[in-house]
mmCIF file of C-alpha atoms and ligand atoms in Angstrom:
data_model
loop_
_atom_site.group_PDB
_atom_site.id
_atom_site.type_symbol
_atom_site.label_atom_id
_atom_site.label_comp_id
_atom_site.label_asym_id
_atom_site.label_seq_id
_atom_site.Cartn_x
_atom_site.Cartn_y
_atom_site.Cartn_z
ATOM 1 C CA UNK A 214 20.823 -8.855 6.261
ATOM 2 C CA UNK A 215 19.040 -5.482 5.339
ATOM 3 C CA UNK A 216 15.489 -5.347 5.753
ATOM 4 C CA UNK A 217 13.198 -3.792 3.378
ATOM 5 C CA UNK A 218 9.823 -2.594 3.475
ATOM 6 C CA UNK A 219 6.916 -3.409 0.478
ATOM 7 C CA UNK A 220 4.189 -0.804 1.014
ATOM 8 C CA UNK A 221 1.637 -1.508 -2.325
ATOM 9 C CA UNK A 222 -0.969 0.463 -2.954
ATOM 10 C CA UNK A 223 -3.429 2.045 -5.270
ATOM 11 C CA UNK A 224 -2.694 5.617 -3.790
ATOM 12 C CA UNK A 225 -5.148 7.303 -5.642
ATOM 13 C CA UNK A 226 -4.551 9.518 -3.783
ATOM 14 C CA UNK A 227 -1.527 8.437 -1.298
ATOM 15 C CA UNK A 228 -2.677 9.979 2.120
ATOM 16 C CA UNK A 229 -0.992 10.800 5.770
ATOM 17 C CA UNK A 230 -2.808 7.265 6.747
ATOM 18 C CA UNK A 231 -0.503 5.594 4.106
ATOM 19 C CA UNK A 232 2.597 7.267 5.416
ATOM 20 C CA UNK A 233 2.464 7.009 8.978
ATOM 21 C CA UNK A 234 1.822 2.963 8.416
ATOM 22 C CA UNK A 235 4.673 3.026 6.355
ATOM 23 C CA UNK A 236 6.604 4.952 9.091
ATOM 24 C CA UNK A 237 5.097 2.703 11.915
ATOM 25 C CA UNK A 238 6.314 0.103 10.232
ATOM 26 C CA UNK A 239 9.793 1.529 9.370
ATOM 27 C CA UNK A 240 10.545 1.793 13.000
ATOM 28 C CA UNK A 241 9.117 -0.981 14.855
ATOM 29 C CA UNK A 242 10.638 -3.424 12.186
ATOM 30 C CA UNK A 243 14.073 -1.857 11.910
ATOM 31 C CA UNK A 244 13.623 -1.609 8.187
ATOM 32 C CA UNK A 245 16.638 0.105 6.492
ATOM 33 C CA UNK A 246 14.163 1.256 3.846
ATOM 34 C CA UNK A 247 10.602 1.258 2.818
ATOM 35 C CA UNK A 248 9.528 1.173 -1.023
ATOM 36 C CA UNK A 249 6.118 2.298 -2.457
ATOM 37 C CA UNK A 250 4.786 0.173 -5.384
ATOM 38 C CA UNK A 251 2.229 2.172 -6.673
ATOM 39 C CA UNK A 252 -0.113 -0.302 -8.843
ATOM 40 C CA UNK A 253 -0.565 0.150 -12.791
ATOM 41 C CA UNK A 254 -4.243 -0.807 -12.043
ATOM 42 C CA UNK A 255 -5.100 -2.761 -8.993
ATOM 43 C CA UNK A 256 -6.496 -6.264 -9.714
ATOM 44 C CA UNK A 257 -9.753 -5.846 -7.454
ATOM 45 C CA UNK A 258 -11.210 -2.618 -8.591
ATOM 46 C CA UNK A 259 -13.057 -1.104 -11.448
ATOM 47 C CA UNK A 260 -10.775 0.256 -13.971
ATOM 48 C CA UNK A 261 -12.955 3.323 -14.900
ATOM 49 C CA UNK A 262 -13.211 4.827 -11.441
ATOM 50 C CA UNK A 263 -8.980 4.661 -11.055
ATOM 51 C CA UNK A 264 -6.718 7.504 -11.798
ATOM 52 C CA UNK A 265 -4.310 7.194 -14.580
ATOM 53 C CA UNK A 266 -1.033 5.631 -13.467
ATOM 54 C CA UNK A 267 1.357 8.158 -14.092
ATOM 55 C CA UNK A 268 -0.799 11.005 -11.769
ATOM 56 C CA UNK A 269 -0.743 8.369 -8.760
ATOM 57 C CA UNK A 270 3.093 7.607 -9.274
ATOM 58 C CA UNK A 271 3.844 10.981 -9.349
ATOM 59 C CA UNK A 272 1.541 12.319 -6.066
ATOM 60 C CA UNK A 273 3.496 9.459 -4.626
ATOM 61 C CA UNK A 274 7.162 10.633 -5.280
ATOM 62 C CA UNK A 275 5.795 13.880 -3.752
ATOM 63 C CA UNK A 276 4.387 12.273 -0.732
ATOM 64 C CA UNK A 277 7.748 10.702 0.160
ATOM 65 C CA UNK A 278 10.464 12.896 -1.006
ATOM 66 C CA UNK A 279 11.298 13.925 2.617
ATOM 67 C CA UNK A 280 11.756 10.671 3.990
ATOM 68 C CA UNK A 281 15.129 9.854 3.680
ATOM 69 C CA UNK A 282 14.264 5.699 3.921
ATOM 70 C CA UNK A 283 11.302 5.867 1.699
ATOM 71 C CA UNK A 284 11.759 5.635 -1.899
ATOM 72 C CA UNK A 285 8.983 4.826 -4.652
ATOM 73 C CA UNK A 286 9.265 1.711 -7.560
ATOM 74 C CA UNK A 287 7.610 1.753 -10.771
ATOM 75 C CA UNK A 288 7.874 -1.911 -11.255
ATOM 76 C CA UNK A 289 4.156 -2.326 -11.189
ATOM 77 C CA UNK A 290 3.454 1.061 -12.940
ATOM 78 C CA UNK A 291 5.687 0.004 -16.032
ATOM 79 C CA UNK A 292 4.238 -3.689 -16.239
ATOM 80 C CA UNK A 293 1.034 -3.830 -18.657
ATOM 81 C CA UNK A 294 -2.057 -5.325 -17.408
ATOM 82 C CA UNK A 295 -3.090 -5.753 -13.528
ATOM 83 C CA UNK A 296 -0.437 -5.736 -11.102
ATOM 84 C CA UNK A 297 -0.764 -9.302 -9.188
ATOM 85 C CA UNK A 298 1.512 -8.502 -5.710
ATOM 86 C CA UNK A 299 3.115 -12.219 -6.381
ATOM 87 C CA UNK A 300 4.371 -10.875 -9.642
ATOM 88 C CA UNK A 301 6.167 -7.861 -8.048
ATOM 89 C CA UNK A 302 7.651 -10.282 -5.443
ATOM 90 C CA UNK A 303 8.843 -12.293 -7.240
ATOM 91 C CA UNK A 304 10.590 -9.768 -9.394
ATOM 92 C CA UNK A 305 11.896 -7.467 -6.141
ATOM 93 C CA UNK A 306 13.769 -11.056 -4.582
ATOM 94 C CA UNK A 307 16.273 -10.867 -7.616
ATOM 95 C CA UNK A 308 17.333 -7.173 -6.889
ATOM 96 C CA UNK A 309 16.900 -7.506 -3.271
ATOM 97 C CA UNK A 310 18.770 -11.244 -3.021
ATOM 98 C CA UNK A 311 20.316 -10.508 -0.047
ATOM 99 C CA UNK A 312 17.255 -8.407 1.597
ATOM 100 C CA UNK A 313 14.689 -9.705 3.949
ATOM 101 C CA UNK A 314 11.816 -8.493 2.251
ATOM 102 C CA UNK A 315 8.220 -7.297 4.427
ATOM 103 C CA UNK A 316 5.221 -6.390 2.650
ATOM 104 C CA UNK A 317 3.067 -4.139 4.246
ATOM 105 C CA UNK A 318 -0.934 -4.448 4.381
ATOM 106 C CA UNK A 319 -3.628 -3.086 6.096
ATOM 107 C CA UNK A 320 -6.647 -5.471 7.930
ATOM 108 C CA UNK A 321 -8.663 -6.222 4.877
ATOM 109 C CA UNK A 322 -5.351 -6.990 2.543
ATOM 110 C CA UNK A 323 -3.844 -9.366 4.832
ATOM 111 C CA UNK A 324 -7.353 -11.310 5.539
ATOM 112 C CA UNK A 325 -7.595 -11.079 1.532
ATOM 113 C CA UNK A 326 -5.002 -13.070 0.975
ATOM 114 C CA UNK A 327 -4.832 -15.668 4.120
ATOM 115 C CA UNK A 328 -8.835 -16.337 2.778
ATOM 116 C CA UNK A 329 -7.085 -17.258 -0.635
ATOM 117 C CA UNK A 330 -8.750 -14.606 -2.250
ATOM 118 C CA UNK A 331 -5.565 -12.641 -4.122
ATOM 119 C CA UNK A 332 -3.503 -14.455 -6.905
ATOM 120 C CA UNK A 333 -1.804 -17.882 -5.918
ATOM 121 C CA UNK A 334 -2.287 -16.654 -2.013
ATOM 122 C CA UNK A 335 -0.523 -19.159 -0.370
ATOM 123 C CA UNK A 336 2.636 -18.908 -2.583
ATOM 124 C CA UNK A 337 2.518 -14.940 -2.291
ATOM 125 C CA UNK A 338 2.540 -16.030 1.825
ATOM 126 C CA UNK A 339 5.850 -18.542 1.234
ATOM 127 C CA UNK A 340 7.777 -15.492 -0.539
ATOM 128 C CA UNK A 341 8.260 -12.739 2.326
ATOM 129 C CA UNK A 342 7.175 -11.633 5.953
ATOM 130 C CA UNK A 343 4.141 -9.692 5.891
ATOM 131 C CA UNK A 344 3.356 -6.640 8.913
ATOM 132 C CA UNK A 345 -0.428 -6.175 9.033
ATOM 133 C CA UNK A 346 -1.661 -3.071 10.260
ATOM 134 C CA UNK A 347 -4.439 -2.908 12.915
ATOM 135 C CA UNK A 348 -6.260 0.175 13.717
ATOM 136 C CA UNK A 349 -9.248 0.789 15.471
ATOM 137 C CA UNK A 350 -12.280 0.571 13.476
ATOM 138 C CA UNK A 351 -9.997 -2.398 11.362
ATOM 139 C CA UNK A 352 -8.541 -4.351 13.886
ATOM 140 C CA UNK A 353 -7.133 -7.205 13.176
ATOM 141 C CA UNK A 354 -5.322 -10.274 15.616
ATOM 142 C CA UNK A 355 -3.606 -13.821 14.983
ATOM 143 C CA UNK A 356 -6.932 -15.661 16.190
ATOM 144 C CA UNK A 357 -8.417 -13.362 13.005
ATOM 145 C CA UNK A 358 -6.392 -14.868 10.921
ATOM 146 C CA UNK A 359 -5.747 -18.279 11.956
ATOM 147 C CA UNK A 360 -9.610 -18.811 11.438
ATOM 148 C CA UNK A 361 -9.792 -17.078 7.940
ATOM 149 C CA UNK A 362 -6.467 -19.156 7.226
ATOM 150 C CA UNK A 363 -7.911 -20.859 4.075
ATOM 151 C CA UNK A 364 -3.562 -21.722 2.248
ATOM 152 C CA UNK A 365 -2.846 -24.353 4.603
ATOM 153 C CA UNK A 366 -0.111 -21.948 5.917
ATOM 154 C CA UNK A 367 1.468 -21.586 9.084
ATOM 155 C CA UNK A 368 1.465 -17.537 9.390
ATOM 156 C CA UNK A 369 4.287 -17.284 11.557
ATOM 157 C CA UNK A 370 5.759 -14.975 9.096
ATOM 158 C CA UNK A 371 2.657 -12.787 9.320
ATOM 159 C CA UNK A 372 3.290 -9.778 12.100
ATOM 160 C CA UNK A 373 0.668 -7.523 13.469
ATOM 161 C CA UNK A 374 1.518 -4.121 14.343
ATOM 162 C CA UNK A 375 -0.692 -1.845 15.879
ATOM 163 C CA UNK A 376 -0.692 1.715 14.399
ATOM 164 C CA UNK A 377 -2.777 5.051 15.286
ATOM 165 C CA UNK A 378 -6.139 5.584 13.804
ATOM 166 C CA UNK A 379 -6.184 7.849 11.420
ATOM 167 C CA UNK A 380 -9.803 8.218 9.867
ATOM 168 C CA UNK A 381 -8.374 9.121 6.655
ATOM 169 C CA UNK A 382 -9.527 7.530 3.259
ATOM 170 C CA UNK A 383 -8.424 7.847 -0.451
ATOM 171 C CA UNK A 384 -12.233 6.954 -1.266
ATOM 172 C CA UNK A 385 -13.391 10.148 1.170
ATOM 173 C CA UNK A 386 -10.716 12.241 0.320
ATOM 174 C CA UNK A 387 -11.623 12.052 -3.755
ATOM 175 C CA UNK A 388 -15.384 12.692 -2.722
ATOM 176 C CA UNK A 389 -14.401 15.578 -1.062
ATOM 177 C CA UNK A 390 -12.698 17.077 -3.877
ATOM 178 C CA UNK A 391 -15.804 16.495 -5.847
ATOM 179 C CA UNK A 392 -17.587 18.217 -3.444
ATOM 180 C CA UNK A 393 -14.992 21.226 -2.959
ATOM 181 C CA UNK A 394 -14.327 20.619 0.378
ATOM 182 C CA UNK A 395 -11.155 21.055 1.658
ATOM 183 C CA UNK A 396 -8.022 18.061 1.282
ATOM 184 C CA UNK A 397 -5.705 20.015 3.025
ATOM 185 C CA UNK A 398 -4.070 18.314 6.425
ATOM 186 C CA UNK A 399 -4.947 14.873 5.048
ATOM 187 C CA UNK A 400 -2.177 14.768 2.500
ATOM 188 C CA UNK A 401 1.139 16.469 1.950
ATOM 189 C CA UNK A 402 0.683 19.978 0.556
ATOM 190 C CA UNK A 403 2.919 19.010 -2.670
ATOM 191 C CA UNK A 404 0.119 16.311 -3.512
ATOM 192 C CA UNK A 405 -2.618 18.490 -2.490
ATOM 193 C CA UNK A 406 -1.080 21.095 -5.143
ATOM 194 C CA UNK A 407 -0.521 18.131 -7.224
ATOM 195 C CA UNK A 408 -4.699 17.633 -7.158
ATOM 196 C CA UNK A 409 -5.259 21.040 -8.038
ATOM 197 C CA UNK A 410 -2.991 22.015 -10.690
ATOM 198 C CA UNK A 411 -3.942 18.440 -12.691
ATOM 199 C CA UNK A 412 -8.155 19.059 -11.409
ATOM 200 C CA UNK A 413 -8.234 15.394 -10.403
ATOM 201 C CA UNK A 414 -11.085 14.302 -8.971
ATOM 202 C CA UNK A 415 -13.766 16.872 -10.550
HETATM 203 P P1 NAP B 782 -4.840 1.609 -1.146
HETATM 204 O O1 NAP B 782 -6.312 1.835 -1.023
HETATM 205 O O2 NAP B 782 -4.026 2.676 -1.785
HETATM 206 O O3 NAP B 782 -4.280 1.259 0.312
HETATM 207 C C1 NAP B 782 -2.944 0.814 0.477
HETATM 208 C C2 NAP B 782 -2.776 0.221 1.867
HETATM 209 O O4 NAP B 782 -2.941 1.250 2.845
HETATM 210 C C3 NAP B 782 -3.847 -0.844 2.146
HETATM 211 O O5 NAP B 782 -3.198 -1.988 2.694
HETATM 212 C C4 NAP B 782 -4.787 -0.156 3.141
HETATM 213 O O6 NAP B 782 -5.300 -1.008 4.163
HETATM 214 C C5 NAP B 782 -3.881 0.855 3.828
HETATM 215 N N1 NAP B 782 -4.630 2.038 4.309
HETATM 216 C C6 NAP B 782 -5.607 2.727 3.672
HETATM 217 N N2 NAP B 782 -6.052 3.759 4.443
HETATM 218 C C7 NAP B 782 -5.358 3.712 5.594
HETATM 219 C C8 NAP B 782 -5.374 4.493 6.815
HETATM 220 N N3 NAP B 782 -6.203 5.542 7.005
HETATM 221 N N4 NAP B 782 -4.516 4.144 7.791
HETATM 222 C C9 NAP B 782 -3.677 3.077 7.618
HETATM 223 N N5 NAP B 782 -3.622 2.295 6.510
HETATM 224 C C10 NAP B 782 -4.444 2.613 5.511
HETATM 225 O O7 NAP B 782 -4.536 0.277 -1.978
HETATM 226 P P2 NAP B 782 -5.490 -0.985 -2.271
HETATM 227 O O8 NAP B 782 -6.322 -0.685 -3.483
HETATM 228 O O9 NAP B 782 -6.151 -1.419 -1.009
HETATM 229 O O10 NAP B 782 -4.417 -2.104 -2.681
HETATM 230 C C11 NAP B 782 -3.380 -2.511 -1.779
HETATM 231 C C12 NAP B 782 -2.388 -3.372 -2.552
HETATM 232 O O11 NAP B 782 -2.901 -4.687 -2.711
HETATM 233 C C13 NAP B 782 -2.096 -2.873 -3.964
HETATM 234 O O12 NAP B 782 -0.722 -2.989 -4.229
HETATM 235 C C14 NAP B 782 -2.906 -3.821 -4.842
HETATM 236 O O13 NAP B 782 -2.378 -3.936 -6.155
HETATM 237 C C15 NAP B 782 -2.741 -5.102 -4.053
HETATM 238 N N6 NAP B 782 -3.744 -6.136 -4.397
HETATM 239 C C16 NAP B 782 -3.319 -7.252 -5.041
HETATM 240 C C17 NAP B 782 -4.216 -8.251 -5.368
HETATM 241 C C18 NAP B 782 -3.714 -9.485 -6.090
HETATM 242 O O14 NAP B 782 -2.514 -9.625 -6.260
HETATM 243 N N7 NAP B 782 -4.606 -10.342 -6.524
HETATM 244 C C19 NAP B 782 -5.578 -8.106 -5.033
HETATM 245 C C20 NAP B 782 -5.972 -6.949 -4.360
HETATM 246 C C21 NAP B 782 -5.052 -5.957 -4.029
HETATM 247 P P3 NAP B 782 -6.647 -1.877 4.072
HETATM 248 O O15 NAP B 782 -6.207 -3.209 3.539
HETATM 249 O O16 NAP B 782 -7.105 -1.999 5.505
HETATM 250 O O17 NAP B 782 -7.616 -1.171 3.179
#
């Protein structure tokens, strides 16, 4: 059965952090493939401080065009209104049938949802495995989560993985646009280009 990798974000911007938990992830799960699912807006934020859509889809083709196992979905980007994750599961099982499916999260996503705090948590737990990333500064263990467990869930399906710390942050990286300092080294040149040519983030 193939395995497939889930990596939703906002990506706004996508970042090296982003890609090398994808990557971690890739490898130490043996997933044939990892797919990006940038968000049309993301259910937890303020809509007025996200970038449009389209720009975020697009920095994140760029980001991942040389990795021959990544690839990027617009099922989120092309369906109106927030983007619940259970939604997009629920959709990717019928095209990926025969796929075990793994969503990648960071620390705070995956203690989101075993707290019962994202959309109908503990079914969005019953529909694939999850790999949680722990890094230091957002470290993250099974005894974490078993005492946050608020879904009544067993969590063997939930995986940490350990990945490198990389102090990199979409919030820090839009600030220091802002603040024309330099972006370069903490994404991909074609999305740092991307930023320019477009002025995001002034
Ligand atoms: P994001 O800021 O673009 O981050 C995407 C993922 O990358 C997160 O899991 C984040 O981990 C991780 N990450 C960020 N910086 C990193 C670094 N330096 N090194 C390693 N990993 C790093 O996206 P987001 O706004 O958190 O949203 C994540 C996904 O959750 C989206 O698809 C969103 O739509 C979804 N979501 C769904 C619901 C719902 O269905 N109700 C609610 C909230 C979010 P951390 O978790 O540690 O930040």
């Amino acid at each position: 059965m193939a395995r497939i990798g889930i990596m939703g974000g906002t990506f706004d911007p996508i970042h090296y952090g982003h890609l090398v938990t994808a990557e971690e992830a890739r490898v130490q799960f043996e997933l044939s493939q990892v797919l990006f699912v940038p968000n049309h807006y993301p259910p937890h934020k303020d809509l007025n401080g996200v970038t449009d859509p389209e720009h975020r889809y697009r920095m994140t083709l760029l980001a991942t065009m040389t990795n021959e196992h990544f690839a990027v979905s617009r099922i989120e980007i092309d369906r109106p209104g927030p983007s619940f994750t259970i939604e997009t599961i629920e959709m990717l099982r019928k095209p990926y049938a025969a796929s075990d499916l793994f969503y990648i999260t960071g620390a705070d996503a995956i203690l989101q949802i075993v707290r019962g705090e994202w959309e109908r948590s503990a079914e969005l737990l019953a529909l694939c495995q999850f790999i949680a990333a722990s890094r230091p500064g957002f470290s993250l263990n099974a005894e974490d989560m078993r005492r946050s467990n608020a879904t009544g869930r067993r969590l063997d399906n939930v995986h940490v993985m350990e990945i490198p710390a990389l102090a990199i942050s979409s919030t820090d990286i839009r600030r220091r646009v802002t603040q024309s300092r330099p972006i370069r080294y903490l994404v991909p040149d074609p999305v740092e280009a991307y930023v320019v040519k477009h002025r995001l983030y002034r």
